[in-house]
PDB file of C-alpha atoms and ligand atoms in Angstrom:
ATOM      1  CA  MET A   8      -4.580  -2.566 128.814  1.00  0.00           C
ATOM      2  CA  GLU A   9      -6.076  -5.924 128.185  1.00  0.00           C
ATOM      3  CA  ASP A  10      -9.252  -4.931 130.068  1.00  0.00           C
ATOM      4  CA  ARG A  11      -9.667  -2.038 127.647  1.00  0.00           C
ATOM      5  CA  PHE A  12      -9.306  -4.428 124.623  1.00  0.00           C
ATOM      6  CA  GLU A  13     -11.606  -6.953 126.262  1.00  0.00           C
ATOM      7  CA  SER A  14     -14.532  -4.538 126.630  1.00  0.00           C
ATOM      8  CA  LEU A  15     -14.111  -3.501 122.915  1.00  0.00           C
ATOM      9  CA  ILE A  16     -14.150  -7.119 121.775  1.00  0.00           C
ATOM     10  CA  GLU A  17     -17.150  -8.168 123.921  1.00  0.00           C
ATOM     11  CA  GLY A  18     -19.300  -5.532 122.321  1.00  0.00           C
ATOM     12  CA  LEU A  19     -18.139  -6.532 118.906  1.00  0.00           C
ATOM     13  CA  LEU A  20     -19.156 -10.169 119.362  1.00  0.00           C
ATOM     14  CA  ASP A  21     -22.514  -9.189 120.865  1.00  0.00           C
ATOM     15  CA  ASP A  22     -23.641  -6.397 118.647  1.00  0.00           C
ATOM     16  CA  GLN A  23     -21.201  -6.082 115.539  1.00  0.00           C
ATOM     17  CA  PHE A  24     -19.924  -2.815 117.085  1.00  0.00           C
ATOM     18  CA  ALA A  25     -18.340  -1.478 120.268  1.00  0.00           C
ATOM     19  CA  SER A  26     -17.725   1.863 121.630  1.00  0.00           C
ATOM     20  CA  THR A  27     -15.549   2.799 124.681  1.00  0.00           C
ATOM     21  CA  ALA A  28     -15.058   6.162 126.247  1.00  0.00           C
ATOM     22  CA  ASP A  29     -11.486   7.144 127.368  1.00  0.00           C
ATOM     23  CA  PHE A  30      -9.734   4.580 125.247  1.00  0.00           C
ATOM     24  CA  LEU A  31      -6.960   7.160 124.326  1.00  0.00           C
ATOM     25  CA  SER A  32      -5.532   9.192 127.193  1.00  0.00           C
ATOM     26  CA  PRO A  33      -6.357  12.927 127.234  1.00  0.00           C
ATOM     27  CA  ASP A  34      -2.701  13.704 126.653  1.00  0.00           C
ATOM     28  CA  LEU A  35      -2.524  11.566 123.544  1.00  0.00           C
ATOM     29  CA  VAL A  36      -5.690  13.044 122.257  1.00  0.00           C
ATOM     30  CA  ASP A  37      -4.227  16.610 122.715  1.00  0.00           C
ATOM     31  CA  ARG A  38      -1.018  15.636 120.918  1.00  0.00           C
ATOM     32  CA  LEU A  39      -2.877  14.051 117.995  1.00  0.00           C
ATOM     33  CA  ARG A  40      -5.340  16.936 117.694  1.00  0.00           C
ATOM     34  CA  THR A  41      -2.285  19.340 117.635  1.00  0.00           C
ATOM     35  CA  ASN A  42      -0.766  17.247 114.691  1.00  0.00           C
ATOM     36  CA  LEU A  43      -4.077  17.313 112.804  1.00  0.00           C
ATOM     37  CA  LEU A  44      -4.384  21.080 113.148  1.00  0.00           C
ATOM     38  CA  THR A  45      -0.771  21.574 112.106  1.00  0.00           C
ATOM     39  CA  ARG A  46      -1.485  19.484 108.927  1.00  0.00           C
ATOM     40  CA  LEU A  47      -4.571  21.549 108.331  1.00  0.00           C
ATOM     41  CA  HIS A  48      -2.882  24.813 108.616  1.00  0.00           C
ATOM     42  CA  GLN A  49       0.003  23.555 106.301  1.00  0.00           C
ATOM     43  CA  GLY A  50      -2.557  22.614 103.677  1.00  0.00           C
ATOM     44  CA  GLN A  51      -2.097  18.858 103.996  1.00  0.00           C
ATOM     45  CA  MET A  52      -5.651  17.873 104.624  1.00  0.00           C
ATOM     46  CA  HIS A  53      -7.463  17.019 101.356  1.00  0.00           C
ATOM     47  CA  PRO A  54     -11.046  16.145 100.333  1.00  0.00           C
ATOM     48  CA  ALA A  55     -11.690  12.498 100.871  1.00  0.00           C
ATOM     49  CA  GLY A  56     -12.687  10.359  97.955  1.00  0.00           C
ATOM     50  CA  ILE A  57     -15.312   7.657  97.484  1.00  0.00           C
ATOM     51  CA  GLY A  58     -14.260   4.276  96.142  1.00  0.00           C
ATOM     52  CA  ARG A  59     -10.807   3.468  94.980  1.00  0.00           C
ATOM     53  CA  ALA A  60      -8.632   3.708  91.893  1.00  0.00           C
ATOM     54  CA  ILE A  61     -10.706   3.910  88.642  1.00  0.00           C
ATOM     55  CA  GLY A  62     -13.872   4.477  90.681  1.00  0.00           C
ATOM     56  CA  PHE A  63     -12.213   7.256  92.738  1.00  0.00           C
ATOM     57  CA  GLN A  64     -14.082  10.590  92.878  1.00  0.00           C
ATOM     58  CA  THR A  65     -14.629  13.337  95.447  1.00  0.00           C
ATOM     59  CA  ASN A  66     -18.120  14.339  96.169  1.00  0.00           C
ATOM     60  CA  ALA A  67     -18.967  16.658  99.072  1.00  0.00           C
ATOM     61  CA  SER A  68     -22.729  15.762  98.660  1.00  0.00           C
ATOM     62  CA  ILE A  69     -21.760  12.299  99.973  1.00  0.00           C
ATOM     63  CA  ARG A  70     -18.877  13.118 102.266  1.00  0.00           C
ATOM     64  CA  GLY A  71     -17.434  16.549 103.181  1.00  0.00           C
ATOM     65  CA  ASP A  72     -14.434  15.647 105.366  1.00  0.00           C
ATOM     66  CA  LEU A  73     -10.790  16.495 104.793  1.00  0.00           C
ATOM     67  CA  ILE A  74      -8.304  13.629 105.392  1.00  0.00           C
ATOM     68  CA  SER A  75      -4.579  13.122 105.626  1.00  0.00           C
ATOM     69  CA  TRP A  76      -3.034   9.518 105.827  1.00  0.00           C
ATOM     70  CA  LEU A  77      -0.608   8.493 108.655  1.00  0.00           C
ATOM     71  CA  ASP A  78       2.733   6.946 107.619  1.00  0.00           C
ATOM     72  CA  ASP A  79       3.210   3.348 108.494  1.00  0.00           C
ATOM     73  CA  ALA A  80       6.407   4.252 110.374  1.00  0.00           C
ATOM     74  CA  PRO A  81       5.804   7.845 111.448  1.00  0.00           C
ATOM     75  CA  GLU A  82       8.439  10.116 112.917  1.00  0.00           C
ATOM     76  CA  ASP A  83       6.005  11.814 115.246  1.00  0.00           C
ATOM     77  CA  GLU A  84       5.985  10.222 118.707  1.00  0.00           C
ATOM     78  CA  ALA A  85       2.199  10.609 119.325  1.00  0.00           C
ATOM     79  CA  GLU A  86       1.439   8.873 116.031  1.00  0.00           C
ATOM     80  CA  GLN A  87       3.925   6.064 117.005  1.00  0.00           C
ATOM     81  CA  GLU A  88       2.223   5.702 120.256  1.00  0.00           C
ATOM     82  CA  PHE A  89      -1.229   5.548 118.657  1.00  0.00           C
ATOM     83  CA  LEU A  90      -0.165   3.010 116.001  1.00  0.00           C
ATOM     84  CA  ALA A  91       1.605   0.909 118.679  1.00  0.00           C
ATOM     85  CA  LEU A  92      -1.669   0.814 120.679  1.00  0.00           C
ATOM     86  CA  VAL A  93      -3.603  -0.202 117.496  1.00  0.00           C
ATOM     87  CA  ARG A  94      -1.067  -2.923 116.646  1.00  0.00           C
ATOM     88  CA  GLU A  95      -1.323  -4.301 120.215  1.00  0.00           C
ATOM     89  CA  PHE A  96      -5.105  -4.377 119.852  1.00  0.00           C
ATOM     90  CA  MET A  97      -4.810  -6.079 116.450  1.00  0.00           C
ATOM     91  CA  ALA A  98      -2.575  -8.733 117.900  1.00  0.00           C
ATOM     92  CA  TYR A  99      -4.982  -9.251 120.845  1.00  0.00           C
ATOM     93  CA  LEU A 100      -7.823  -9.751 118.395  1.00  0.00           C
ATOM     94  CA  ASN A 101      -5.877 -12.201 116.327  1.00  0.00           C
ATOM     95  CA  ARG A 102      -5.003 -14.122 119.561  1.00  0.00           C
ATOM     96  CA  THR A 103      -8.399 -14.231 121.048  1.00  0.00           C
ATOM     97  CA  CYS A 104     -10.602 -14.392 117.963  1.00  0.00           C
ATOM     98  CA  TYR A 105      -8.349 -15.935 115.275  1.00  0.00           C
ATOM     99  CA  THR A 106      -9.056 -12.903 112.947  1.00  0.00           C
ATOM    100  CA  GLY A 107      -5.850 -13.168 110.968  1.00  0.00           C
ATOM    101  CA  LEU A 108      -5.474  -9.459 110.549  1.00  0.00           C
ATOM    102  CA  ASN A 109      -2.080  -8.383 109.113  1.00  0.00           C
ATOM    103  CA  ALA A 110      -2.281  -4.772 107.903  1.00  0.00           C
ATOM    104  CA  LEU A 111      -3.672  -1.381 108.869  1.00  0.00           C
ATOM    105  CA  GLU A 112      -4.231   2.055 107.403  1.00  0.00           C
ATOM    106  CA  PHE A 113      -5.267   5.222 109.343  1.00  0.00           C
ATOM    107  CA  HIS A 114      -5.958   8.753 108.424  1.00  0.00           C
ATOM    108  CA  TYR A 115      -6.717  11.993 110.330  1.00  0.00           C
ATOM    109  CA  ALA A 116     -10.092  13.525 109.409  1.00  0.00           C
ATOM    110  CA  ILE A 117     -11.778  16.816 109.936  1.00  0.00           C
ATOM    111  CA  TYR A 118     -15.372  17.690 109.220  1.00  0.00           C
ATOM    112  CA  GLY A 119     -15.984  21.461 108.894  1.00  0.00           C
ATOM    113  CA  PRO A 120     -19.279  22.975 110.089  1.00  0.00           C
ATOM    114  CA  GLY A 121     -22.216  21.766 107.968  1.00  0.00           C
ATOM    115  CA  SER A 122     -20.424  18.644 106.643  1.00  0.00           C
ATOM    116  CA  PHE A 123     -21.414  15.057 106.986  1.00  0.00           C
ATOM    117  CA  TYR A 124     -20.911  11.563 105.551  1.00  0.00           C
ATOM    118  CA  LYS A 125     -23.963   9.833 104.091  1.00  0.00           C
ATOM    119  CA  ARG A 126     -25.008   6.260 105.133  1.00  0.00           C
ATOM    120  CA  HIS A 127     -22.407   3.791 103.835  1.00  0.00           C
ATOM    121  CA  LYS A 128     -20.377   0.693 104.467  1.00  0.00           C
ATOM    122  CA  ASP A 129     -16.532   0.888 104.635  1.00  0.00           C
ATOM    123  CA  GLN A 130     -15.734  -2.085 102.507  1.00  0.00           C
ATOM    124  CA  PHE A 131     -15.048  -1.397  98.833  1.00  0.00           C
ATOM    125  CA  ARG A 132     -16.598  -3.895  96.408  1.00  0.00           C
ATOM    126  CA  SER A 133     -13.147  -4.047  94.586  1.00  0.00           C
ATOM    127  CA  ASP A 134     -11.098  -4.571  97.761  1.00  0.00           C
ATOM    128  CA  SER A 135     -12.167  -6.893 100.656  1.00  0.00           C
ATOM    129  CA  GLY A 136      -9.114  -6.167 102.651  1.00  0.00           C
ATOM    130  CA  ARG A 137     -10.938  -3.960 105.249  1.00  0.00           C
ATOM    131  CA  ARG A 138     -12.179  -6.190 108.103  1.00  0.00           C
ATOM    132  CA  PHE A 139     -12.633  -3.841 111.017  1.00  0.00           C
ATOM    133  CA  SER A 140     -13.215  -0.029 111.148  1.00  0.00           C
ATOM    134  CA  LEU A 141     -11.701   1.921 114.152  1.00  0.00           C
ATOM    135  CA  VAL A 142     -12.660   5.579 114.743  1.00  0.00           C
ATOM    136  CA  SER A 143     -11.004   7.551 117.546  1.00  0.00           C
ATOM    137  CA  TYR A 144     -12.238  11.082 118.269  1.00  0.00           C
ATOM    138  CA  LEU A 145      -9.977  14.031 119.072  1.00  0.00           C
ATOM    139  CA  ASN A 146     -12.535  16.726 120.138  1.00  0.00           C
ATOM    140  CA  GLU A 147     -12.698  18.578 123.353  1.00  0.00           C
ATOM    141  CA  ASP A 148     -15.890  18.948 125.435  1.00  0.00           C
ATOM    142  CA  TRP A 149     -18.323  17.710 122.755  1.00  0.00           C
ATOM    143  CA  LEU A 150     -22.036  18.386 123.445  1.00  0.00           C
ATOM    144  CA  PRO A 151     -25.104  16.817 121.679  1.00  0.00           C
ATOM    145  CA  ILE A 152     -25.955  20.276 120.285  1.00  0.00           C
ATOM    146  CA  ASP A 153     -22.635  20.214 118.469  1.00  0.00           C
ATOM    147  CA  GLY A 154     -24.158  17.561 116.189  1.00  0.00           C
ATOM    148  CA  GLY A 155     -21.681  15.285 114.241  1.00  0.00           C
ATOM    149  CA  ALA A 156     -23.021  12.084 115.667  1.00  0.00           C
ATOM    150  CA  LEU A 157     -21.949   8.726 114.276  1.00  0.00           C
ATOM    151  CA  VAL A 158     -25.143   6.671 113.700  1.00  0.00           C
ATOM    152  CA  LEU A 159     -24.463   3.044 113.333  1.00  0.00           C
ATOM    153  CA  SER A 160     -27.133   0.609 111.970  1.00  0.00           C
ATOM    154  CA  PRO A 161     -26.115  -2.885 112.755  1.00  0.00           C
ATOM    155  CA  GLU A 162     -28.058  -5.579 110.940  1.00  0.00           C
ATOM    156  CA  GLN A 163     -29.980  -7.012 113.901  1.00  0.00           C
ATOM    157  CA  ASN A 164     -30.886  -4.276 116.255  1.00  0.00           C
ATOM    158  CA  GLY A 165     -31.912  -0.529 115.784  1.00  0.00           C
ATOM    159  CA  GLU A 166     -29.721   2.415 115.469  1.00  0.00           C
ATOM    160  CA  LYS A 167     -26.991   3.529 117.832  1.00  0.00           C
ATOM    161  CA  VAL A 168     -26.018   7.201 118.096  1.00  0.00           C
ATOM    162  CA  ILE A 169     -22.458   7.943 119.262  1.00  0.00           C
ATOM    163  CA  PHE A 170     -21.155  11.423 119.900  1.00  0.00           C
ATOM    164  CA  PRO A 171     -17.524  12.156 118.962  1.00  0.00           C
ATOM    165  CA  GLU A 172     -16.064  12.750 122.357  1.00  0.00           C
ATOM    166  CA  GLY A 173     -12.327  13.019 122.788  1.00  0.00           C
ATOM    167  CA  GLY A 174     -10.672   9.728 123.652  1.00  0.00           C
ATOM    168  CA  ARG A 175     -13.685   7.583 122.611  1.00  0.00           C
ATOM    169  CA  MET A 176     -12.911   4.642 120.400  1.00  0.00           C
ATOM    170  CA  VAL A 177     -15.519   3.024 118.147  1.00  0.00           C
ATOM    171  CA  LEU A 178     -14.979  -0.413 116.479  1.00  0.00           C
ATOM    172  CA  PHE A 179     -17.204  -2.202 113.921  1.00  0.00           C
ATOM    173  CA  LYS A 180     -17.110  -4.777 111.141  1.00  0.00           C
ATOM    174  CA  SER A 181     -16.374  -2.854 107.978  1.00  0.00           C
ATOM    175  CA  ASP A 182     -18.380  -5.204 105.691  1.00  0.00           C
ATOM    176  CA  GLU A 183     -21.538  -5.371 107.899  1.00  0.00           C
ATOM    177  CA  VAL A 184     -22.388  -2.223 109.644  1.00  0.00           C
ATOM    178  CA  GLU A 185     -23.915   0.633 107.733  1.00  0.00           C
ATOM    179  CA  HIS A 186     -23.268   4.024 109.266  1.00  0.00           C
ATOM    180  CA  GLU A 187     -23.360   7.760 108.666  1.00  0.00           C
ATOM    181  CA  VAL A 188     -21.952  10.943 110.184  1.00  0.00           C
ATOM    182  CA  LEU A 189     -24.669  13.580 110.796  1.00  0.00           C
ATOM    183  CA  PRO A 190     -23.960  17.200 109.913  1.00  0.00           C
ATOM    184  CA  THR A 191     -21.593  18.737 112.465  1.00  0.00           C
ATOM    185  CA  VAL A 192     -21.915  22.280 113.956  1.00  0.00           C
ATOM    186  CA  ARG A 193     -18.357  22.486 115.203  1.00  0.00           C
ATOM    187  CA  PRO A 194     -15.140  21.330 113.462  1.00  0.00           C
ATOM    188  CA  ARG A 195     -15.160  17.519 114.174  1.00  0.00           C
ATOM    189  CA  MET A 196     -11.734  15.717 114.347  1.00  0.00           C
ATOM    190  CA  SER A 197     -10.774  12.135 114.345  1.00  0.00           C
ATOM    191  CA  ILE A 198      -8.323   9.424 113.512  1.00  0.00           C
ATOM    192  CA  THR A 199     -10.123   6.789 111.369  1.00  0.00           C
ATOM    193  CA  GLY A 200      -8.727   3.533 110.064  1.00  0.00           C
ATOM    194  CA  TRP A 201      -8.954  -0.039 109.186  1.00  0.00           C
ATOM    195  CA  LEU A 202      -7.550  -3.403 110.343  1.00  0.00           C
ATOM    196  CA  LYS A 203      -7.157  -5.560 107.307  1.00  0.00           C
ATOM    197  CA  THR A 204      -6.290  -8.950 105.938  1.00  0.00           C
ATOM    198  CA  VAL A 205      -4.183  -8.614 102.768  1.00  0.00           C
ATOM    199  CA  SER A 206      -2.526 -11.383 100.795  1.00  0.00           C
ATOM    200  CA  TYR A 207       0.991 -10.514  99.572  1.00  0.00           C
TER     201      TYR A 207
HETATM  202  C1  OGA B 319     -15.501   6.925 107.631  1.00  0.00           C
HETATM  203  C2  OGA B 319     -16.488   7.102 108.736  1.00  0.00           C
HETATM  204  C3  OGA B 319     -17.141   7.788 111.014  1.00  0.00           C
HETATM  205  C4  OGA B 319     -16.832   8.914 111.994  1.00  0.00           C
HETATM  206  O1  OGA B 319     -14.580   7.704 107.699  1.00  0.00           O
HETATM  207  O2  OGA B 319     -15.703   6.013 106.843  1.00  0.00           O
HETATM  208  O3  OGA B 319     -17.561   6.507 108.593  1.00  0.00           O
HETATM  209  O4  OGA B 319     -17.480   8.863 113.086  1.00  0.00           O
HETATM  210  N1  OGA B 319     -16.360   7.807 109.803  1.00  0.00           N
HETATM  211  O5  OGA B 319     -15.999   9.691 111.738  1.00  0.00           O
HETATM  212 MN1   MN B 320     -17.336   4.837 107.223  1.00  0.00          MN
END
């Protein structure tokens, strides 16, 4: 486990982002994907907004995904397992990098064919709580012709193209790394979230 965490953190320190294949087990990916599809069929996935509170609006010309938030203390065992892993990673980051993270929020997301998310940063101007973005993909057998790449543009060096292969975990600094999701050909599923520092 710590090896998996360590390889993510090393990339983060060197490049402002990290990407690791097979971070989630195939079994956990299957169970989370089933949950997402159940929520979709029950009408619980909704257009994502841009900004927060007063600035909140939905706009499919900027982002076209449907999302559904995870509970902090979910009943579902796969979600419990996922959040336990993320909390363990957050504690590891705090221990090794003194990051002082103390909160998290995650949602399922699905991009239907043709949808995308234009270039953006994840930190709202009105809310600096989001420190690290974590994206985990839930797709089976993704091919480059399926589109839907995540393109990261770290400040120092070029662009990094990442395909949303099931089990892959991507981590980057929310306030530093601009990124976009290119139009997808197939439905594209993920759990995306943020590690935060909030003052209570
Ligand atoms: C986001 C986002 C990236 C991805 O939800 O803010 O940028 O690869 N997602 O799904
Ligand atoms: Mn984003």
